[in-house]
């Protein structure tokens, strides 16, 4: 399914993934490793990868995270990736649970 995403959709997915890494205001090494793995899985080019890595230093702008702009066909993929991100460090905090719940509600 990842190979069906356009360049714009791949970056949109990574914005959401990175925003979930920031949900508890702390980006852990396991979350960074998950992002690196996703960069490879999505076959991002160097420019795209650099942009994604910058979102681990400063979270993506909230204006770029409108769940209603996620194509309906890809919503389950985005939710699955968000779940993977929040569980990547072995701890699921209340903030992460709330963020995931909100995304689930908004993408129904």
Coordinates of C-alpha atoms in Angstrom, one line a residue:
X1 CA 0.0 0.0 0.0
X2 CA 2.9 2.4 0.7
X3 CA 4.0 2.2 -2.9
X4 CA 0.6 3.6 -4.0
X5 CA 1.2 6.9 -2.2
X6 CA 2.2 9.9 -4.2
X7 CA 5.2 12.0 -3.1
X8 CA 2.8 14.5 -1.4
X9 CA 1.0 11.7 0.4
X10 CA 4.3 10.1 1.6
X11 CA 5.3 13.4 3.1
X12 CA 1.9 13.9 4.6
X13 CA 2.2 10.5 6.2
X14 CA 5.6 11.4 7.6
X15 CA 4.3 14.7 9.0
X16 CA 1.6 12.8 11.0
X17 CA 4.2 10.2 12.1
X18 CA 6.6 12.9 13.3
X19 CA 3.7 14.8 15.0
X20 CA 2.9 11.6 17.0
X21 CA 6.6 11.3 17.9
X22 CA 6.1 14.8 19.5
X23 CA 2.8 13.9 21.2
X24 CA 4.5 13.6 24.6
X25 CA 6.9 16.5 23.9
X26 CA 9.8 14.1 23.8
X27 CA 11.2 12.4 20.7
X28 CA 13.0 9.2 21.9
X29 CA 15.6 7.2 20.0
X30 CA 13.2 4.4 19.3
X31 CA 10.9 6.9 17.6
X32 CA 13.8 8.3 15.6
X33 CA 14.6 4.8 14.5
X34 CA 11.0 4.2 13.4
X35 CA 11.2 7.4 11.3
X36 CA 14.4 6.2 9.7
X37 CA 12.8 2.9 8.9
X38 CA 9.8 4.6 7.4
X39 CA 12.1 6.9 5.3
X40 CA 13.6 3.7 3.8
X41 CA 10.2 1.9 3.4
X42 CA 8.8 5.0 1.6
X43 CA 11.9 5.3 -0.5
X44 CA 12.2 9.0 0.2
X45 CA 14.9 10.8 -1.7
X46 CA 17.6 12.8 0.1
X47 CA 15.7 16.1 0.0
X48 CA 12.5 14.5 1.4
X49 CA 14.5 12.6 4.1
X50 CA 16.2 15.8 5.2
X51 CA 12.8 17.5 5.5
X52 CA 11.4 14.6 7.5
X53 CA 14.5 14.6 9.8
X54 CA 13.9 18.3 10.5
X55 CA 10.5 17.4 11.9
X56 CA 12.2 15.4 14.6
X57 CA 14.0 18.6 15.6
X58 CA 11.0 20.9 15.3
X59 CA 7.5 19.4 15.0
X60 CA 5.6 19.9 11.8
X61 CA 3.4 22.9 11.7
X62 CA -0.1 22.2 13.0
X63 CA -1.6 23.8 9.8
X64 CA 0.0 20.9 7.9
X65 CA -1.7 18.3 9.9
X66 CA -5.4 18.4 8.8
X67 CA -6.7 14.9 9.1
X68 CA -9.5 15.7 6.7
X69 CA -6.9 16.1 4.0
X70 CA -5.9 12.5 4.3
X71 CA -7.3 10.7 1.3
X72 CA -10.1 8.4 2.4
X73 CA -8.3 5.4 0.7
X74 CA -5.3 5.9 2.9
X75 CA -6.8 6.7 6.3
X76 CA -6.4 3.2 7.7
X77 CA -2.7 3.2 6.5
X78 CA -2.2 6.6 8.3
X79 CA -3.8 5.2 11.5
X80 CA -1.7 2.0 11.4
X81 CA 1.5 4.1 11.0
X82 CA 0.5 6.4 13.9
X83 CA -0.2 3.3 16.1
X84 CA 3.2 1.9 15.2
X85 CA 4.9 5.2 16.0
X86 CA 3.3 5.6 19.4
X87 CA 4.2 2.0 20.4
X88 CA 7.7 2.1 19.0
X89 CA 9.3 3.2 22.3
X90 CA 7.4 0.6 24.3
X91 CA 5.4 3.2 26.2
X92 CA 2.1 4.7 25.2
X93 CA 1.5 7.9 27.2
X94 CA -1.9 9.6 27.8
X95 CA -1.0 12.4 25.3
X96 CA -0.3 9.8 22.6
X97 CA -3.5 7.9 23.3
X98 CA -5.5 11.1 23.1
X99 CA -3.9 12.2 19.8
X100 CA -4.5 8.8 18.3
X101 CA -8.1 8.8 19.5
X102 CA -8.6 12.2 18.0
X103 CA -7.1 11.1 14.6
X104 CA -9.4 8.0 14.6
X105 CA -12.5 10.2 15.2
X106 CA -11.5 12.7 12.6
X107 CA -10.8 10.2 9.9
X108 CA -14.0 8.1 10.1

